[in-house]
Short mmCIF file of C-alpha atoms in Angstrom, two decimals:
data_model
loop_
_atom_site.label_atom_id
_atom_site.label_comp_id
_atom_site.label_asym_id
_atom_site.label_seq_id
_atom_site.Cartn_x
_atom_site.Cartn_y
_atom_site.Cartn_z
CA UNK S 868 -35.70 20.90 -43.85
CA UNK S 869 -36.02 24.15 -42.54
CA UNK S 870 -36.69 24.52 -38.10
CA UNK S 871 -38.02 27.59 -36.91
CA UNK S 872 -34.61 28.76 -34.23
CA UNK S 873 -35.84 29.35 -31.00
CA UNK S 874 -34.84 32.25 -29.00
CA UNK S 875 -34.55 34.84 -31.56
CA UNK S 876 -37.90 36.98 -30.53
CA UNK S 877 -36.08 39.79 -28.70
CA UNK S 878 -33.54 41.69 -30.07
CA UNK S 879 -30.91 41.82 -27.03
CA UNK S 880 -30.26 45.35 -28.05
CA UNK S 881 -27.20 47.50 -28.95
CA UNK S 882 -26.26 49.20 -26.16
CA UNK S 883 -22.73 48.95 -24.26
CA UNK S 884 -22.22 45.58 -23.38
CA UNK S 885 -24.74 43.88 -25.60
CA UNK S 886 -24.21 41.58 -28.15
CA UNK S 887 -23.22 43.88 -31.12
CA UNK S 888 -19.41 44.45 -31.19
CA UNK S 889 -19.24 47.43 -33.55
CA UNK S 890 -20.23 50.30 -31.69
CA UNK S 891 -19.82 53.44 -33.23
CA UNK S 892 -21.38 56.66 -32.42
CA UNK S 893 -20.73 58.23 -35.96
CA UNK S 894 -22.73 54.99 -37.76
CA UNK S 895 -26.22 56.60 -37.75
CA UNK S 896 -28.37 59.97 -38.33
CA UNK S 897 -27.67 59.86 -42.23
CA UNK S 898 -29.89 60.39 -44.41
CA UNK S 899 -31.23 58.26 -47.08
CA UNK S 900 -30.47 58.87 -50.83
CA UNK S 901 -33.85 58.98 -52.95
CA UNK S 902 -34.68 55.69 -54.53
CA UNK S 903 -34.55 54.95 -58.22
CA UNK S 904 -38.02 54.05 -58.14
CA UNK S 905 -37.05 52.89 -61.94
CA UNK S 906 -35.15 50.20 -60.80
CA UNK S 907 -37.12 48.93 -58.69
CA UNK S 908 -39.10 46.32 -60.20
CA UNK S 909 -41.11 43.86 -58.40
CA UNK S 910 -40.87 39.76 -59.48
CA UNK S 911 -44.31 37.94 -58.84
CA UNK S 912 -46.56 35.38 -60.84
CA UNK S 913 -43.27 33.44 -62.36
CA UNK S 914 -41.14 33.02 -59.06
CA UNK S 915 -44.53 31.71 -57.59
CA UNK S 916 -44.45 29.03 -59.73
CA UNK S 917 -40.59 28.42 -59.28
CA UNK S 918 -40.30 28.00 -55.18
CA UNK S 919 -42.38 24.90 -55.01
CA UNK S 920 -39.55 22.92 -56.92
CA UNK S 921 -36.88 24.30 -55.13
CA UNK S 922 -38.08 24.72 -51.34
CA UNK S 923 -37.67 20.69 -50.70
CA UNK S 924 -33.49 21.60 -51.21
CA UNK S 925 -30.67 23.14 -49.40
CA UNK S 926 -29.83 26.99 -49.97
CA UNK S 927 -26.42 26.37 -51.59
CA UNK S 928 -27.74 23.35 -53.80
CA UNK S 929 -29.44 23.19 -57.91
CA UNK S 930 -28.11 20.09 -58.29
CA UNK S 931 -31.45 19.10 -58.99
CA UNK S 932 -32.05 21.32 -61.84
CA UNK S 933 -30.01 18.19 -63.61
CA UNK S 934 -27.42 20.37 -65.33
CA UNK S 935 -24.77 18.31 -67.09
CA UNK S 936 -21.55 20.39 -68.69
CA UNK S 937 -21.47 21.08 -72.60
CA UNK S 938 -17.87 19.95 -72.21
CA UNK S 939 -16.66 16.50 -74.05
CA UNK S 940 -17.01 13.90 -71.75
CA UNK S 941 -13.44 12.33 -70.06
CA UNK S 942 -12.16 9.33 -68.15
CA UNK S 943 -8.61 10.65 -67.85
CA UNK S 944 -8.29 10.47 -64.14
CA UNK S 945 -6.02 13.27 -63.77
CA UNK S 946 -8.66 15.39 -65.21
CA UNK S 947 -11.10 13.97 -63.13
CA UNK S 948 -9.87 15.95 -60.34
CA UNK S 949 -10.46 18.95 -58.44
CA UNK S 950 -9.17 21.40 -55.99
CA UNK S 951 -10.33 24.77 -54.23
CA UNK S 952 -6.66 26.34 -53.16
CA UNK S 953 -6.26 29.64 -51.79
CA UNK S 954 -2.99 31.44 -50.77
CA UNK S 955 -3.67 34.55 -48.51
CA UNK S 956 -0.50 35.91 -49.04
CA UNK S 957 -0.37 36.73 -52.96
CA UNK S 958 -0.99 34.67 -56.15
CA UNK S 959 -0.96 30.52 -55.98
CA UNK S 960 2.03 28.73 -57.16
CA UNK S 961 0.38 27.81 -60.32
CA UNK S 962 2.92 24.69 -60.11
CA UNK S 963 1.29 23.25 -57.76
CA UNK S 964 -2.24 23.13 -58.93
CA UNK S 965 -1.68 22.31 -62.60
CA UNK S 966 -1.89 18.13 -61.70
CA UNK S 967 -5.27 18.79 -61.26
CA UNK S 968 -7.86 18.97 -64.00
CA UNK S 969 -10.09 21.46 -62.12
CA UNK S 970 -8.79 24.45 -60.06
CA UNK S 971 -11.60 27.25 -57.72
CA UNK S 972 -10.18 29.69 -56.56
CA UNK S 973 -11.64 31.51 -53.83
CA UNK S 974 -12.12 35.44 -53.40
CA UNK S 975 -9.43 35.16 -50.45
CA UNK S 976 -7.04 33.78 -52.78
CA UNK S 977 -3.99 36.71 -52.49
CA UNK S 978 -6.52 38.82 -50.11
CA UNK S 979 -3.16 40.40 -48.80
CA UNK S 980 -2.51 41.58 -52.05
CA UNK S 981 -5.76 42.73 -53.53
CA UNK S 982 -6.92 44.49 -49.52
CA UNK S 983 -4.17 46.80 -49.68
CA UNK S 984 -4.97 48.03 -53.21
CA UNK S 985 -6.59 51.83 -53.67
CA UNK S 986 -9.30 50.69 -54.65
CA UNK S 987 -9.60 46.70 -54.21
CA UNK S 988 -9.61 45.16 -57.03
CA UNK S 989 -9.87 41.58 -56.03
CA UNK S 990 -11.81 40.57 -59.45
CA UNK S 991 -9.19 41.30 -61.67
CA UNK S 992 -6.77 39.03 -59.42
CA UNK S 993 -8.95 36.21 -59.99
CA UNK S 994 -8.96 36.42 -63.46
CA UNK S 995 -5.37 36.83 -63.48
CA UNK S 996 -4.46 33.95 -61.29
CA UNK S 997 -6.64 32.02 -63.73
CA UNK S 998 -4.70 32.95 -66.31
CA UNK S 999 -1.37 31.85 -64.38
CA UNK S 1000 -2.61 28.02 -63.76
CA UNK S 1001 -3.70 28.10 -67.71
CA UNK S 1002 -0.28 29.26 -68.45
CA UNK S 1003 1.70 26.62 -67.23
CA UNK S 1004 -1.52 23.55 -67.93
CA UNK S 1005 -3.62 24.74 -70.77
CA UNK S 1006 -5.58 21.73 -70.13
CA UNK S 1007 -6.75 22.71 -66.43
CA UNK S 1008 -10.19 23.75 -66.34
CA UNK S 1009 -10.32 27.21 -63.69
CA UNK S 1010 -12.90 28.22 -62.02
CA UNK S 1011 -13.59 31.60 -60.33
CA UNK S 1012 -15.63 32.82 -57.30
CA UNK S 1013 -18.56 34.85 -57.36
CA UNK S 1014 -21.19 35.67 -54.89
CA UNK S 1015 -24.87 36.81 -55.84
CA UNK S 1016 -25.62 37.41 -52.04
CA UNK S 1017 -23.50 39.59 -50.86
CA UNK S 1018 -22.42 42.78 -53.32
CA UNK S 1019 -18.84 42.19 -52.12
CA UNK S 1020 -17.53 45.86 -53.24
CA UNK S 1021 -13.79 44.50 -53.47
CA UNK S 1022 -15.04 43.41 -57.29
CA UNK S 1023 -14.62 46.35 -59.17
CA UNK S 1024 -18.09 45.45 -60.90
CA UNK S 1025 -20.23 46.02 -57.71
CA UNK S 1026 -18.23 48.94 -56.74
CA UNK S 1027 -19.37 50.77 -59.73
CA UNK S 1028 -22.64 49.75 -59.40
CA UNK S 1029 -22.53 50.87 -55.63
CA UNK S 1030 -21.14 54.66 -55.84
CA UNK S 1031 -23.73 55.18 -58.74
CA UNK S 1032 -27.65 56.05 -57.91
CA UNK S 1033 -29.21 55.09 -61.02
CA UNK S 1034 -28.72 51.64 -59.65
CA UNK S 1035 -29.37 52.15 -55.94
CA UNK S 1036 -32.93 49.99 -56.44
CA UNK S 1037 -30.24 46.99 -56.67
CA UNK S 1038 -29.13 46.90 -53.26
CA UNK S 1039 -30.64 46.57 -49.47
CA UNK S 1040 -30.87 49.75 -47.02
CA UNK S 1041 -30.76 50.21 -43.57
CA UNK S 1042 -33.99 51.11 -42.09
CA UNK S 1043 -34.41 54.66 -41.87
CA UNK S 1044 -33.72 54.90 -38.15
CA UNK S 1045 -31.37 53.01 -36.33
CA UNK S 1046 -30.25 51.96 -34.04
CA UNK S 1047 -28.48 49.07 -35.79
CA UNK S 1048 -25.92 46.61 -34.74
CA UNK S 1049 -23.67 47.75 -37.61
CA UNK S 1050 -21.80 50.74 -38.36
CA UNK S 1051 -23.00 52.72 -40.94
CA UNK S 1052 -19.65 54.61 -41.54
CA UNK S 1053 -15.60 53.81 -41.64
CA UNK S 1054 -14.18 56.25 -39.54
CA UNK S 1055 -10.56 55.40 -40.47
CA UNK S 1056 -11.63 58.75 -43.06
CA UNK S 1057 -12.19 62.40 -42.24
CA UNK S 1058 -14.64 62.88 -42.94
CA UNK S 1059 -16.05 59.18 -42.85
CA UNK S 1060 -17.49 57.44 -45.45
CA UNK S 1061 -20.73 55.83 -45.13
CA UNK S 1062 -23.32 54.63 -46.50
CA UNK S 1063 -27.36 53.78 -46.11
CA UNK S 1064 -26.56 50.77 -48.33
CA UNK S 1065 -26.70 47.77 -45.57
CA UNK S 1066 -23.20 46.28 -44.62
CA UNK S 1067 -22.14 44.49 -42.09
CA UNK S 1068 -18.04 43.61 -41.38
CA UNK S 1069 -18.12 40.33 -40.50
CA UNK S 1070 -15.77 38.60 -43.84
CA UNK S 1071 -14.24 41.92 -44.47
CA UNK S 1072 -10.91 43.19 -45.02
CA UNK S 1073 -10.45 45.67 -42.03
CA UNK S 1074 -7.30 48.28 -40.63
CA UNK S 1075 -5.70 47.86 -38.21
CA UNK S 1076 -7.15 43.96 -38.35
CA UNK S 1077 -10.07 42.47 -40.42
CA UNK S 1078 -10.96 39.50 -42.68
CA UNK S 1079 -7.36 40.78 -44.46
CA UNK S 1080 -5.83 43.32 -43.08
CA UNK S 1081 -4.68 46.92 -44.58
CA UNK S 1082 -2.02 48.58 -43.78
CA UNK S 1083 -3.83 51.85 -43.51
CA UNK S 1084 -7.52 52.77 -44.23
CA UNK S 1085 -9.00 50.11 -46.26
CA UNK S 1086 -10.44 51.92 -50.02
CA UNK S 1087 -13.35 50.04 -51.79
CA UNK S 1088 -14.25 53.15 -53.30
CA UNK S 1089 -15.14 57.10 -52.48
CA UNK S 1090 -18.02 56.82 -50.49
CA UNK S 1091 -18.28 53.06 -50.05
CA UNK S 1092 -17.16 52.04 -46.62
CA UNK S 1093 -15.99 48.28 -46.96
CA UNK S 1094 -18.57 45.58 -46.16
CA UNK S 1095 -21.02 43.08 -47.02
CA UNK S 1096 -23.54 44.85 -48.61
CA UNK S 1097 -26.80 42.90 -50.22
CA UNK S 1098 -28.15 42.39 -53.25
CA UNK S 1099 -32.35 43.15 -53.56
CA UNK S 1100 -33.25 40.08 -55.62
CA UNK S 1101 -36.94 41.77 -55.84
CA UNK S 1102 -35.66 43.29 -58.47
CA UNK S 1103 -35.66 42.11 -62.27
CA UNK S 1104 -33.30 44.57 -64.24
CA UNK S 1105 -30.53 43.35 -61.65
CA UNK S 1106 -30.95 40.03 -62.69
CA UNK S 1107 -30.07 41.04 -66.48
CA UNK S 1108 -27.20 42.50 -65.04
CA UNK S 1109 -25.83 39.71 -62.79
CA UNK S 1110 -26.50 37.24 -65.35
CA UNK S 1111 -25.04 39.36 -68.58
CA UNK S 1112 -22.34 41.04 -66.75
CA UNK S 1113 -21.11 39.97 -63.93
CA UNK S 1114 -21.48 35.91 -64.44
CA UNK S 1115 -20.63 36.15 -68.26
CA UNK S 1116 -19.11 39.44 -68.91
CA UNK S 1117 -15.02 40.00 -69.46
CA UNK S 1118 -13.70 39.03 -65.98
CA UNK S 1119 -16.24 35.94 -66.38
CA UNK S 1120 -17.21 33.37 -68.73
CA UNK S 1121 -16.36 35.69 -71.57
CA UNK S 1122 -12.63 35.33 -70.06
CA UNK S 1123 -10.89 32.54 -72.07
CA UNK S 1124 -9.11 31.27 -68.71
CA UNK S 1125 -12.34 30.78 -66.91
CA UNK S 1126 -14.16 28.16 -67.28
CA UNK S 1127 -16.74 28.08 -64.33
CA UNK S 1128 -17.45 29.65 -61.27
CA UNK S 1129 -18.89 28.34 -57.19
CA UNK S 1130 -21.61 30.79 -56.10
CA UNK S 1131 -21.21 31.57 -52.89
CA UNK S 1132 -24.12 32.10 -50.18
CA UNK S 1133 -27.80 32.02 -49.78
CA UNK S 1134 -31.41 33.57 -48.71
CA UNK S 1135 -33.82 31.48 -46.65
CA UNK S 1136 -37.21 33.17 -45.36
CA UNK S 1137 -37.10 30.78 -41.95
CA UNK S 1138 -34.52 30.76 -39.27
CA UNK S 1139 -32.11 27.53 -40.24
CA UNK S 1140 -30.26 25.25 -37.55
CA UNK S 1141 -27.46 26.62 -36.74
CA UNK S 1142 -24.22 24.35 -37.40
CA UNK S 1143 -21.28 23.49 -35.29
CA UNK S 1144 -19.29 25.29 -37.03
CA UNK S 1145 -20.87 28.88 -37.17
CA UNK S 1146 -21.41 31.48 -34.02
CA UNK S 1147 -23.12 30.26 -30.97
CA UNK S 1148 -25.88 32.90 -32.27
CA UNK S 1149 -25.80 32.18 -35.63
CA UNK S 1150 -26.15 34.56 -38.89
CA UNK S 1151 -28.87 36.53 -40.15
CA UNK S 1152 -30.91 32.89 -41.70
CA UNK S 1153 -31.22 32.19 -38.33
CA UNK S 1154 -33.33 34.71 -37.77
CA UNK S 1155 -36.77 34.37 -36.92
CA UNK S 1156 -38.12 35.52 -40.82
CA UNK S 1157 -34.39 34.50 -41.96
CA UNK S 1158 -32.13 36.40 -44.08
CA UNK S 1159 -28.93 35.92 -45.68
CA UNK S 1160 -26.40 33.36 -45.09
CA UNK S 1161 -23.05 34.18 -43.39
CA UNK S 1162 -24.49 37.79 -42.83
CA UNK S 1163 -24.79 39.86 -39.14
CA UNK S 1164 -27.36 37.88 -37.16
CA UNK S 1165 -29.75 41.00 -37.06
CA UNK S 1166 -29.24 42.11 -40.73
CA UNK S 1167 -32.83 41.73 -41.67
CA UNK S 1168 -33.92 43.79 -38.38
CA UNK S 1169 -31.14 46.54 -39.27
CA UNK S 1170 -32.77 46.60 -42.92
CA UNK S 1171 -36.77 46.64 -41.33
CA UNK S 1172 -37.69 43.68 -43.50
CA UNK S 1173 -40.89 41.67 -42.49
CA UNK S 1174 -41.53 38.29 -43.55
CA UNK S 1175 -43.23 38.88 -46.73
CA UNK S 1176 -40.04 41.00 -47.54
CA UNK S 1177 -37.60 37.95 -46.62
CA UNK S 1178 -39.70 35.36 -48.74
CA UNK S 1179 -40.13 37.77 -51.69
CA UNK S 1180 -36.08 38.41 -52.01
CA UNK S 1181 -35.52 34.27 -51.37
CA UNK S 1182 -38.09 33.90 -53.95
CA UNK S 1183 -36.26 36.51 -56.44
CA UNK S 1184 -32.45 35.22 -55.58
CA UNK S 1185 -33.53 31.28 -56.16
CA UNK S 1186 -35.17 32.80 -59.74
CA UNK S 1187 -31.66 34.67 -60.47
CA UNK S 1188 -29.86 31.50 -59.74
CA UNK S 1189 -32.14 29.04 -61.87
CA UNK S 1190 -31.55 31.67 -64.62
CA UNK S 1191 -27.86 32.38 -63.93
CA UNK S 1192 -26.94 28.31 -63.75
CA UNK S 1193 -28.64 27.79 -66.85
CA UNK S 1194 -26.67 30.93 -68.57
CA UNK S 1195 -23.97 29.22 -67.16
CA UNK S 1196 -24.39 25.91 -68.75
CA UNK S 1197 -25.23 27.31 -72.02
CA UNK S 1198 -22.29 29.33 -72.81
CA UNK S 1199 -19.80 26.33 -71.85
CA UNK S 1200 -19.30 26.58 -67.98
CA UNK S 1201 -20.24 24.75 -65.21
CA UNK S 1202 -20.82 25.70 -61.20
CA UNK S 1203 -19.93 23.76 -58.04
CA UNK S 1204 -23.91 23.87 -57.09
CA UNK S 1205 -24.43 21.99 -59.50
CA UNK S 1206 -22.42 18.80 -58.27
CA UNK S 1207 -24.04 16.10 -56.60
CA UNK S 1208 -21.31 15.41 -53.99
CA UNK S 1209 -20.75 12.52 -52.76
CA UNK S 1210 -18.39 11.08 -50.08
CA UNK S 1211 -17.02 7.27 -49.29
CA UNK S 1212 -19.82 5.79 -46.77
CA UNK S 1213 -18.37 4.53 -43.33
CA UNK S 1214 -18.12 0.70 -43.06
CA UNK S 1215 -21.31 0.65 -40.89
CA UNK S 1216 -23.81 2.01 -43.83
CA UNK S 1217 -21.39 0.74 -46.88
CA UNK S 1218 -23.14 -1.57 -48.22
CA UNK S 1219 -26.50 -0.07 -47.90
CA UNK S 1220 -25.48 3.04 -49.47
CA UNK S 1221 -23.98 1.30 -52.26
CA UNK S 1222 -27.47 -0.35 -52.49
CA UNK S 1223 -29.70 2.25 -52.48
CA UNK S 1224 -27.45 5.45 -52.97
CA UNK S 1225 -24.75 4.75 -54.89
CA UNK S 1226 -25.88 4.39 -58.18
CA UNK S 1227 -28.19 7.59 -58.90
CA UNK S 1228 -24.44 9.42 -58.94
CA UNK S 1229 -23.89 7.87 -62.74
CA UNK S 1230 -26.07 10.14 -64.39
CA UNK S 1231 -25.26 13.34 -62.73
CA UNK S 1232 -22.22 15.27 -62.58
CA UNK S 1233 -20.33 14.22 -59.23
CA UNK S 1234 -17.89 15.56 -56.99
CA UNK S 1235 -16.27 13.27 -54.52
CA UNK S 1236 -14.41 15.29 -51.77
CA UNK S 1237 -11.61 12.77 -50.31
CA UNK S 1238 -12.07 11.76 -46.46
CA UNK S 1239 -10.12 13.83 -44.07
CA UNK S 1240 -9.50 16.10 -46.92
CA UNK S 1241 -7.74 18.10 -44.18
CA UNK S 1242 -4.84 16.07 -43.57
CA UNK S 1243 -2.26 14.87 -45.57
CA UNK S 1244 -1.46 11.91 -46.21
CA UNK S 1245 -4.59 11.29 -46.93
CA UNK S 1246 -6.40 8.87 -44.30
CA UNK S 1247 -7.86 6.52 -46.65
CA UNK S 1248 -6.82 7.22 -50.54
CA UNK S 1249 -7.47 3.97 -52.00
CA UNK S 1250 -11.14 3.59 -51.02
CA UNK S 1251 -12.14 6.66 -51.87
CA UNK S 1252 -11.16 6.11 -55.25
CA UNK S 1253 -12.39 2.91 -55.95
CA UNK S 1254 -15.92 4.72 -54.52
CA UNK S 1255 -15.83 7.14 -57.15
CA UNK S 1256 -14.15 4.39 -59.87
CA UNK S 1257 -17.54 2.57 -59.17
CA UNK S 1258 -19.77 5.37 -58.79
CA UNK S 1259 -18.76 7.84 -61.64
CA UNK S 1260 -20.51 8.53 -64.69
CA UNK S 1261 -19.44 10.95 -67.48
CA UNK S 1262 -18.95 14.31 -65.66
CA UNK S 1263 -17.81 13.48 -62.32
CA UNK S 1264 -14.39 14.74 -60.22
CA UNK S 1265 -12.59 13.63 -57.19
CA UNK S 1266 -10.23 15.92 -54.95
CA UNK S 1267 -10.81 18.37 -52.26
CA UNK S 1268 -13.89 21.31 -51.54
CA UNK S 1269 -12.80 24.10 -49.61
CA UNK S 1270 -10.83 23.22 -46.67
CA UNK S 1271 -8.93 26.71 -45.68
CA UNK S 1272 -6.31 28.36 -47.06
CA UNK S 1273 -3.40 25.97 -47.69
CA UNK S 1274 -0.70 25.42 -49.50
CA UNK S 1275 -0.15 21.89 -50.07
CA UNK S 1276 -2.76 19.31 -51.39
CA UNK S 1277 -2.09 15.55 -51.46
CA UNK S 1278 -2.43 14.31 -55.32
CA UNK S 1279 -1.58 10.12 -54.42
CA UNK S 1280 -0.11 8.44 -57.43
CA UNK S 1281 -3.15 6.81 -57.77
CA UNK S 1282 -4.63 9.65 -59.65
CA UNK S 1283 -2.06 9.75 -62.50
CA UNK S 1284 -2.97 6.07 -63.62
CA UNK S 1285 -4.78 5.12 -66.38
CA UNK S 1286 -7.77 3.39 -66.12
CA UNK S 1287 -9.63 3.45 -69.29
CA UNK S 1288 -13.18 3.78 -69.60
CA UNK S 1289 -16.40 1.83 -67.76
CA UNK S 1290 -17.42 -1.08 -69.39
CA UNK S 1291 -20.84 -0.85 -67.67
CA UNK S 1292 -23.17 2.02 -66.75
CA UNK S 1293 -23.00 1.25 -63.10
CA UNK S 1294 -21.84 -1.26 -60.60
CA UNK S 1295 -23.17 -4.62 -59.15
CA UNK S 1296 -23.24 -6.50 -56.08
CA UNK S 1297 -20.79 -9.32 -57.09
CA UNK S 1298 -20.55 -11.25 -53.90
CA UNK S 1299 -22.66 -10.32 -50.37
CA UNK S 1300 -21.13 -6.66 -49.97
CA UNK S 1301 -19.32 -6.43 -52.39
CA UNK S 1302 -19.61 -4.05 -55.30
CA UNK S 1303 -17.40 -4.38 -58.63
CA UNK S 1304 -16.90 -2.52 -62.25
CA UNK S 1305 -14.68 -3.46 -65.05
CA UNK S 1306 -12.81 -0.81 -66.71
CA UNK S 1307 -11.02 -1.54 -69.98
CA UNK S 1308 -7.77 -1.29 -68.07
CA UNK S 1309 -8.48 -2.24 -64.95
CA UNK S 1310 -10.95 -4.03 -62.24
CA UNK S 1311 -12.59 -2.23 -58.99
CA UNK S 1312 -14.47 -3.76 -56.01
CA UNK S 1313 -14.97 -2.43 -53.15
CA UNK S 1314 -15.44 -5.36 -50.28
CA UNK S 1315 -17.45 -3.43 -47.24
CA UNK S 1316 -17.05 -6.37 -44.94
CA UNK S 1317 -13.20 -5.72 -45.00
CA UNK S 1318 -13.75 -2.10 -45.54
CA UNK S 1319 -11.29 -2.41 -48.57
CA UNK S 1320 -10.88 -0.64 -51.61
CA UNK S 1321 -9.40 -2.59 -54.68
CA UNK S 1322 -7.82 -1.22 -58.03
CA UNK S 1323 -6.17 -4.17 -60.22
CA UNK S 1324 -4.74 -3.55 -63.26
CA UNK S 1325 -5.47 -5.11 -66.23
#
């Protein structure tokens, strides 16, 4: 559902002591390069048609576009697990991920490492991290991170694309006059490098201090001051590109290591709630004609877009994605948006949810993050995994989201046994809340009255 944010009309300004933290008298008065007017092609009737079935769901999920993996179906429970680690401080211990059957690893995954490199190259890391995990378990599935948002110019991909015009129609631009809540320019060079390419600094790798620090002037390129910079979804030769390239080319899909990928991020045209979690004045979708996701609150201001503008480029990036997920699928791989996720109900709604939710999760492909997937041991092991022993279908994991960089993840012993296979497609009510299946090797119930999770052996 998406709620108009109130208090968003005025723009509290830039001057000293206002809002914007980045003030910086060398960020504006440049001029703007001359558009590829080639590459700038507008997306209309088809999209249209597209954003009635998608405006009923969240940003970040397709998971009703009912994508199931090409992969062979498995009941092995250690494969049926998954994990998104990160390690800021170089490459994962591949050791300690290979127990798992799926592995995501996240663009800050050895930021320390990649940050200080002339120029970044943090998409080469990933693929070579993947590499690492299938080194040691040639059965773990890896999956990289990629964001069709934000043109993150750390991947040596959108770099390229970045420091040459003929593709300039694939990116937002300031407004031609500022002044903007952004700086335009990294003065850590003489002379500084800018750019009328929108960026804001908020998850970015910064000297002396940043999102990952560098040890001297950060280098994403001659001429590309590092930022968040944003795709222009309007446009219909970039999705070729994003889809051919960057999802499936050689550092993607095409890689034998990768199998997969989460896309990160998303547009929405109306200012969303802002969650407990996120700034006290939110990002730029809570703006009053929203914007993008985890972006400067007053990015689509700073870029002059109206509301028609906002809708059109949600309307392009939810096209892209349709296409991209489906590209995706098709060539053997699989996304995290694509999950239905589930999660263990509290004993106050159990048995109702295992009434009238639980069983649409056996024909979709499932991910089950564990409860207090933050702390280890793990609060309440066993009933999570009779919840997904009763709830799973063919494609479905269990394991942990992303919960911060860290380098330990429980794995209870539970997950190495050997279950067998369903017997049944789904569960039943076998006694007044409580819900059973029979396994070939083994017998789960779940008893909501007690609140108890049960696993028995066969």
């Amino acid at each position: 559902i998406l709620v108009q944010n109130p208090g968003l009309d005025q723009d509290p300004g830039v001057g000293p002591g206002s809002w914007c933290q980045y003030q910086d008298p060398g960020r504006c008065g440049y001029p703007n390069p001359k558009r590829n007017i080639g590459e700038n092609i507008m997306i209309t009737t088809f999209v249209w048609v597209l954003v009635v079935s998608v405006s009923a769901h969240s940003s970040l999920d397709f998971s009703h576009l009912g994508l199931l993996p090409k992969w062979e179906p498995t009941y092995s429970m250690p494969l049926s697990t998954f994990v998104m680690p990160c390690n800021y401080s170089g490459y994962f211990d591949s050791k300690l991920t290979t127990k798992f059957g799926m592995v995501d690893f996240d663009w800050s995954n050895a930021k320390n490492d990649w940050a200080n490199q002339k120029p970044m190259d943090c998409e080469e890391r990933l693929v070579e991290q993947a590499a690492l995990v299938k080194e040691v378990n040639p059965n773990t599935k890896v999956w990289i991170y990629r964001n069709l948002v934000k043109a993150l110019p750390w991947f040596t991909h959108v770099r390229e694309r970045l420091q040459d015009p003929q593709y300039a129609g694939w990116f937002l631009k300031f407004k031609p006059q500022g002044p903007y809540h952004v700086p335009k320019c990294d003065n850590n060079y003489d002379p500084p490098r800018c750019s009328d390419f929108y960026h804001d600094q908020d998850q970015t790798p910064g000297h002396p201090k940043g999102d990952g620090s560098c040890v001297d002037a950060c280098d994403c390129g001659e001429n590309v001051p590092c930022g968040e910079y944003l795709w222009d979804h309007r446009n219909a030769s970039l999705r070729d590109y994003l889809i051919n390239e960057f999802v499936l080319g050689k550092t993607g899909l095409a890689n034998a290591n990768v199998s997969g990928f989460y896309f990160d991020d998303g547009w929405a045209n109306k200012s969303q709630p802002i969650a407990p979690w996120q700034p006290k004045e939110g990002f730029c979708d809570h703006w009053k004609t929203g914007g993008a996701t985890e972006e400067n609150l007053y990015c689509s201001q700073d870029m002059g877009l109206t509301q028609a503008d906002t809708t059109a480029i949600r309307q392009g990036w939810e096209a892209t994605m349709e296409a991209v997920f489906k590209a995706v699928v098709e060539n053997g791989g699989f996304s995290f948006q694509l999950f239905s996720n589930a999660g263990t109900p509290p004993q106050a709604t159990c048995a109702e949810w295992f009434r009238k939710t639980g069983t649409q999760y056996a024909s979709r492909a499932t991910f089950l993050q564990f409860t207090g997937a933050k702390t280890a041991p793990l609060p309440q092991p066993n009933e999570d995994l009779a919840t997904f022993l009763l709830i799973r279908g063919d494609y479905a994991w269990i394991g942990y989201g992303w919960v911060g960089c860290k380098l330990e993840y429980d794995f209870p012993d539970q997950l190495n046994a050997d279950y067998g296979k369903p017997l049944t497609t789904t569960y039943k009510e076998t006694s007044q809340g409580v819900f059973s299946r029979e396994y070939s090797k083994a017998s789960v119930s779940f008893d909501c009255n007690k609140y108890v999770g049960t696993i028995t052996p066969k």
